[in-house]
Amino acid sequence: MYVFQTTRRSIEDVAAQAERLLRVLFVIVVVSAGAVFWLAPHPPMDDLPQHVAQVAVLHDLVLGVSPWRDLLRLNLFTPYVTGYALATALSFVMPATAAVKLVLTLAYYGFVTSCVLLRKRIGGEARLDWLFLPAFFGFAYEYGFFTFLVAAPLGVLFLLVALRYADQPTTRRGTALLAAGVGMFFSHGLVFLFVSAIGMAFHFTTLRRRTARAIAALWPYVSLGVLCVVYAWLHRNVDLTSMYPFGIQWGKVWLRPLTLLVFPWGIYPDIGSSLQASIVLLAAPLMLNLRVNRTPAALTPMAVAVVVWLGLPSLGMNTFYVFQRFGLFIFPFYALMFCRADAAIASHGFSQGRAAAGQAFLALVCIAFVGIQAKETLDFAAESADFESVMDATEPAQRALTLIIDKGSPAAGNPVAYDNFPAWYQAERQGLTDLNFAWFPALIVRYRLDRLPAVHPSDYGATPFYETFDWTKNQAQIYRYFFVRHTAPVPPALFNNDHCKVTLLKAEGHWAVYERHACH
């Protein structure tokens, strides 16, 4: 018996020490993962160049030095202010690209930190904090949804305020909730709606009072609803059907349960590897001897996330990839559902040993994923270096057109990494590149309605733009530069026209930039 007790204490001591070491490792990995955004001059994030371009133009418009101020205007009443405001403020002390990278790094740290705070508030298990780590580098990251990523940690913090109000709905806490909600509205519309739905669910599952009083206490959410109505009313005349002629698209709904385990890891990751990694994360509570936390606050976020995943379209509300981007929250909210088992089970020495091994395995999977992201980013930096050489051949402050023949990146494993890549010319050389996000109603810098270019968002639909590009229809004579990415010979008739001479300015690797000369 003495030997057994000694062995048991030794196992418990080793397990406790291993848990402390793994916690230190967790902090180190979280801090180190923030470097991923800085490993390439231009990260492999599809929409990111457009967002940096918005910041660069906004900076110049504020200073009154933009060469494009006759074409563009500010749009401050939009649900995308926060990310741009932070990055633009930083752009006064650093380049716009560095400013956006810094905001993303802080957003990543903020997301992990806010998830930890919410887990503590709910009474979750700290050893599952590893599930907060890889989520930020999944689908939304690879698509470069800058404002969505920046809004994510703010959304989790909103849930903390919502829980506090649900526990005790005082006027002071309600005012704080309303202020947090307004901040969320101006951060990202979809995240705002998502966390508001969770907050209202908190409200009705946490309150222990009569229904009438619970409804009366909804006044912060009603006020936020009024804000949405005002926004919709002011934008009622925007013709979105011509801008987004794609309608609502659902995709293969029957595949949603499978994609729930795949898209949190990226756009089109390796199915086998992503499923295996998801199984490890889903099995983590079992490996750690945990139980389901039956408090409503622990279960509600995941329940709403699943409803969103299964119930929203892929394209709707004039937004692409509506449900897929919420893969960011799947594993973090799953982690919130569990807590430690009762003392009799948790104190079993051999169970603690197995739990320590399980946590080590969980940590290994998450570290491997971040390591793969880092390696792919470094490989992408080498792969995309040719664009920088091509861009250096151009003069600043010119108009340019994007003609991407092959938008996929083998190095980054991202099938759309180069879709908007020439927008770096706008972001870093004061140019103006089309297709431009300034077309879209929700963006903070927009084209003036009487100066809209002929190149239309619908031109970048299912058919690649270079296949439908028409010199006359697209008024290509307004552009001086044409950025082309190709992995096969450029179609020889691509720039055929009767008025302007177009010549190859520079070609490097898979990139080429053509220049328009004087027209007659």
Short mmCIF file of C-alpha atoms in Angstrom, two decimals, residues 10-211:
data_model
loop_
_atom_site.label_atom_id
_atom_site.label_comp_id
_atom_site.label_asym_id
_atom_site.label_seq_id
_atom_site.Cartn_x
_atom_site.Cartn_y
_atom_site.Cartn_z
CA SER A 10 5.06 10.65 -7.78
CA ILE A 11 2.75 10.42 -10.77
CA GLU A 12 0.68 13.31 -9.43
CA ASP A 13 3.81 15.42 -8.89
CA VAL A 14 5.12 14.65 -12.39
CA ALA A 15 1.69 15.39 -13.91
CA ALA A 16 1.43 18.69 -12.03
CA GLN A 17 4.92 19.71 -13.13
CA ALA A 18 4.15 18.72 -16.72
CA GLU A 19 0.99 20.85 -16.61
CA ARG A 20 2.97 23.86 -15.41
CA LEU A 21 5.58 23.38 -18.12
CA LEU A 22 2.89 23.03 -20.77
CA ARG A 23 1.33 26.26 -19.57
CA VAL A 24 4.65 28.06 -20.00
CA LEU A 25 4.96 26.45 -23.43
CA PHE A 26 1.47 27.68 -24.29
CA VAL A 27 2.43 31.28 -23.55
CA ILE A 28 5.65 30.94 -25.57
CA VAL A 29 3.83 29.48 -28.56
CA VAL A 30 1.11 32.14 -28.47
CA VAL A 31 3.67 34.93 -28.40
CA SER A 32 5.77 33.29 -31.12
CA ALA A 33 2.78 32.69 -33.39
CA GLY A 34 2.27 36.45 -33.62
CA ALA A 35 5.41 36.53 -35.78
CA VAL A 36 3.60 34.71 -38.60
CA PHE A 37 2.19 38.00 -39.89
CA TRP A 38 5.72 39.38 -40.27
CA LEU A 39 7.50 36.48 -42.01
CA ALA A 40 6.63 37.67 -45.52
CA PRO A 41 6.67 41.25 -46.84
CA HIS A 42 3.20 40.52 -48.22
CA PRO A 43 1.38 37.76 -46.29
CA PRO A 44 -0.51 35.04 -48.22
CA MET A 45 -3.93 36.50 -47.36
CA ASP A 46 -6.25 37.03 -50.33
CA ASP A 47 -8.07 40.28 -49.44
CA LEU A 48 -5.32 41.79 -47.31
CA PRO A 49 -3.73 43.92 -50.08
CA GLN A 50 -7.11 45.59 -50.65
CA HIS A 51 -7.45 46.40 -46.95
CA VAL A 52 -3.93 47.82 -46.74
CA ALA A 53 -4.74 49.82 -49.87
CA GLN A 54 -7.78 51.25 -48.08
CA VAL A 55 -5.59 52.27 -45.14
CA ALA A 56 -2.99 53.87 -47.40
CA VAL A 57 -5.59 55.92 -49.29
CA LEU A 58 -7.39 56.86 -46.07
CA HIS A 59 -4.09 58.13 -44.65
CA ASP A 60 -3.53 60.30 -47.72
CA LEU A 61 -7.12 61.55 -47.79
CA VAL A 62 -6.86 62.64 -44.16
CA LEU A 63 -3.68 64.57 -44.99
CA GLY A 64 -5.23 65.96 -48.18
CA VAL A 65 -2.38 64.64 -50.35
CA SER A 66 -4.08 61.78 -52.16
CA PRO A 67 -3.72 62.01 -55.95
CA TRP A 68 -7.11 60.30 -56.12
CA ARG A 69 -9.17 62.62 -53.94
CA ASP A 70 -11.31 63.65 -56.95
CA LEU A 71 -12.31 60.00 -57.44
CA LEU A 72 -12.78 58.86 -53.85
CA ARG A 73 -14.73 59.85 -50.76
CA LEU A 74 -14.91 58.86 -47.11
CA ASN A 75 -17.69 56.66 -45.77
CA LEU A 76 -17.52 56.78 -41.97
CA PHE A 77 -20.98 55.39 -41.17
CA THR A 78 -20.03 51.81 -41.90
CA PRO A 79 -19.67 48.63 -39.81
CA TYR A 80 -15.96 48.44 -40.68
CA VAL A 81 -14.48 51.46 -38.93
CA THR A 82 -12.48 49.97 -36.05
CA GLY A 83 -9.86 48.01 -37.94
CA TYR A 84 -9.25 50.79 -40.44
CA ALA A 85 -9.16 53.47 -37.75
CA LEU A 86 -6.53 51.60 -35.74
CA ALA A 87 -4.37 50.84 -38.76
CA THR A 88 -4.68 54.38 -40.15
CA ALA A 89 -3.66 55.89 -36.81
CA LEU A 90 -0.57 53.67 -36.80
CA SER A 91 0.17 54.54 -40.44
CA PHE A 92 1.24 58.00 -39.28
CA VAL A 93 4.26 56.47 -37.55
CA MET A 94 4.94 53.47 -39.81
CA PRO A 95 4.12 52.25 -43.34
CA ALA A 96 0.53 51.15 -43.95
CA THR A 97 1.60 47.53 -44.48
CA ALA A 98 3.38 47.42 -41.13
CA ALA A 99 0.43 49.14 -39.47
CA VAL A 100 -2.01 46.50 -40.68
CA LYS A 101 0.35 43.69 -39.68
CA LEU A 102 0.65 45.18 -36.20
CA VAL A 103 -3.13 45.47 -35.85
CA LEU A 104 -3.49 41.82 -36.93
CA THR A 105 -0.84 40.73 -34.45
CA LEU A 106 -2.58 42.57 -31.63
CA ALA A 107 -5.93 41.17 -32.77
CA TYR A 108 -4.49 37.65 -32.59
CA TYR A 109 -3.11 38.21 -29.10
CA GLY A 110 -6.38 39.85 -28.14
CA PHE A 111 -8.40 36.92 -29.45
CA VAL A 112 -6.48 34.35 -27.41
CA THR A 113 -6.54 36.58 -24.32
CA SER A 114 -10.26 37.34 -24.59
CA CYS A 115 -11.04 33.64 -25.03
CA VAL A 116 -9.03 32.87 -21.89
CA LEU A 117 -10.93 35.57 -19.97
CA LEU A 118 -14.28 34.19 -21.17
CA ARG A 119 -13.19 30.67 -20.26
CA LYS A 120 -12.31 31.84 -16.74
CA ARG A 121 -15.63 33.66 -16.42
CA ILE A 122 -17.55 30.54 -17.45
CA GLY A 123 -15.48 28.19 -15.30
CA GLY A 124 -13.90 26.25 -18.15
CA GLU A 125 -10.74 24.19 -18.24
CA ALA A 126 -7.41 25.98 -18.74
CA ARG A 127 -5.77 22.98 -20.39
CA LEU A 128 -8.13 23.41 -23.34
CA ASP A 129 -6.77 26.90 -24.03
CA TRP A 130 -4.69 25.29 -26.77
CA LEU A 131 -7.88 25.24 -28.84
CA PHE A 132 -7.82 29.05 -28.91
CA LEU A 133 -4.44 29.13 -30.62
CA PRO A 134 -4.77 27.79 -34.20
CA ALA A 135 -8.27 29.14 -34.95
CA PHE A 136 -7.03 32.59 -35.96
CA PHE A 137 -4.96 31.17 -38.85
CA GLY A 138 -7.78 29.30 -40.58
CA PHE A 139 -10.33 30.23 -43.23
CA ALA A 140 -10.73 33.91 -42.35
CA TYR A 141 -6.95 34.36 -42.16
CA GLU A 142 -6.24 32.81 -45.57
CA TYR A 143 -8.97 34.90 -47.19
CA GLY A 144 -7.53 37.99 -45.51
CA PHE A 145 -10.76 39.10 -43.82
CA PHE A 146 -8.96 41.90 -42.00
CA THR A 147 -11.94 43.64 -40.38
CA PHE A 148 -13.48 40.30 -39.37
CA LEU A 149 -10.26 39.19 -37.67
CA VAL A 150 -9.92 42.51 -35.86
CA ALA A 151 -13.54 42.32 -34.69
CA ALA A 152 -13.22 38.74 -33.38
CA PRO A 153 -11.51 39.53 -30.03
CA LEU A 154 -13.85 42.49 -29.52
CA GLY A 155 -16.77 40.12 -30.06
CA VAL A 156 -15.51 37.77 -27.35
CA LEU A 157 -15.08 40.72 -24.98
CA PHE A 158 -18.64 41.77 -25.82
CA LEU A 159 -19.79 38.35 -24.56
CA LEU A 160 -18.14 39.04 -21.21
CA VAL A 161 -20.10 42.29 -20.93
CA ALA A 162 -23.28 40.51 -22.04
CA LEU A 163 -22.82 37.79 -19.41
CA ARG A 164 -22.31 40.40 -16.72
CA TYR A 165 -25.52 42.14 -17.75
CA ALA A 166 -27.44 38.86 -17.89
CA ASP A 167 -26.34 38.08 -14.32
CA GLN A 168 -27.60 41.43 -13.05
CA PRO A 169 -29.31 43.73 -15.60
CA THR A 170 -28.74 47.11 -13.97
CA THR A 171 -28.92 50.39 -15.86
CA ARG A 172 -25.18 50.87 -15.52
CA ARG A 173 -24.39 47.43 -16.91
CA GLY A 174 -26.97 47.90 -19.64
CA THR A 175 -25.32 51.15 -20.67
CA ALA A 176 -21.95 49.39 -20.79
CA LEU A 177 -23.51 46.64 -22.92
CA LEU A 178 -25.02 49.21 -25.29
CA ALA A 179 -21.67 50.98 -25.63
CA ALA A 180 -19.92 47.67 -26.32
CA GLY A 181 -22.60 46.83 -28.88
CA VAL A 182 -22.15 50.14 -30.70
CA GLY A 183 -18.42 49.44 -30.78
CA MET A 184 -19.12 46.01 -32.24
CA PHE A 185 -21.46 47.48 -34.87
CA PHE A 186 -18.66 49.74 -36.11
CA SER A 187 -16.18 46.84 -36.07
CA HIS A 188 -17.91 44.26 -38.26
CA GLY A 189 -21.57 43.71 -39.10
CA LEU A 190 -21.53 39.90 -39.13
CA VAL A 191 -19.58 39.60 -35.87
CA PHE A 192 -21.92 42.17 -34.33
CA LEU A 193 -25.01 40.11 -35.26
CA PHE A 194 -23.33 36.89 -34.15
CA VAL A 195 -22.33 38.02 -30.67
CA SER A 196 -25.61 39.91 -30.22
CA ALA A 197 -27.47 36.66 -30.82
CA ILE A 198 -25.29 34.91 -28.23
CA GLY A 199 -25.78 37.80 -25.80
CA MET A 200 -29.55 37.59 -26.11
CA ALA A 201 -29.36 33.84 -25.57
CA PHE A 202 -27.32 34.51 -22.42
CA HIS A 203 -30.04 36.92 -21.37
CA PHE A 204 -32.86 34.38 -21.47
CA THR A 205 -30.91 31.35 -20.25
CA THR A 206 -29.20 33.11 -17.34
CA LEU A 207 -31.93 35.38 -15.98
CA ARG A 208 -34.04 33.91 -13.19
CA ARG A 209 -37.00 36.22 -13.28
CA ARG A 210 -40.38 36.59 -14.86
CA THR A 211 -40.56 36.76 -18.63
#
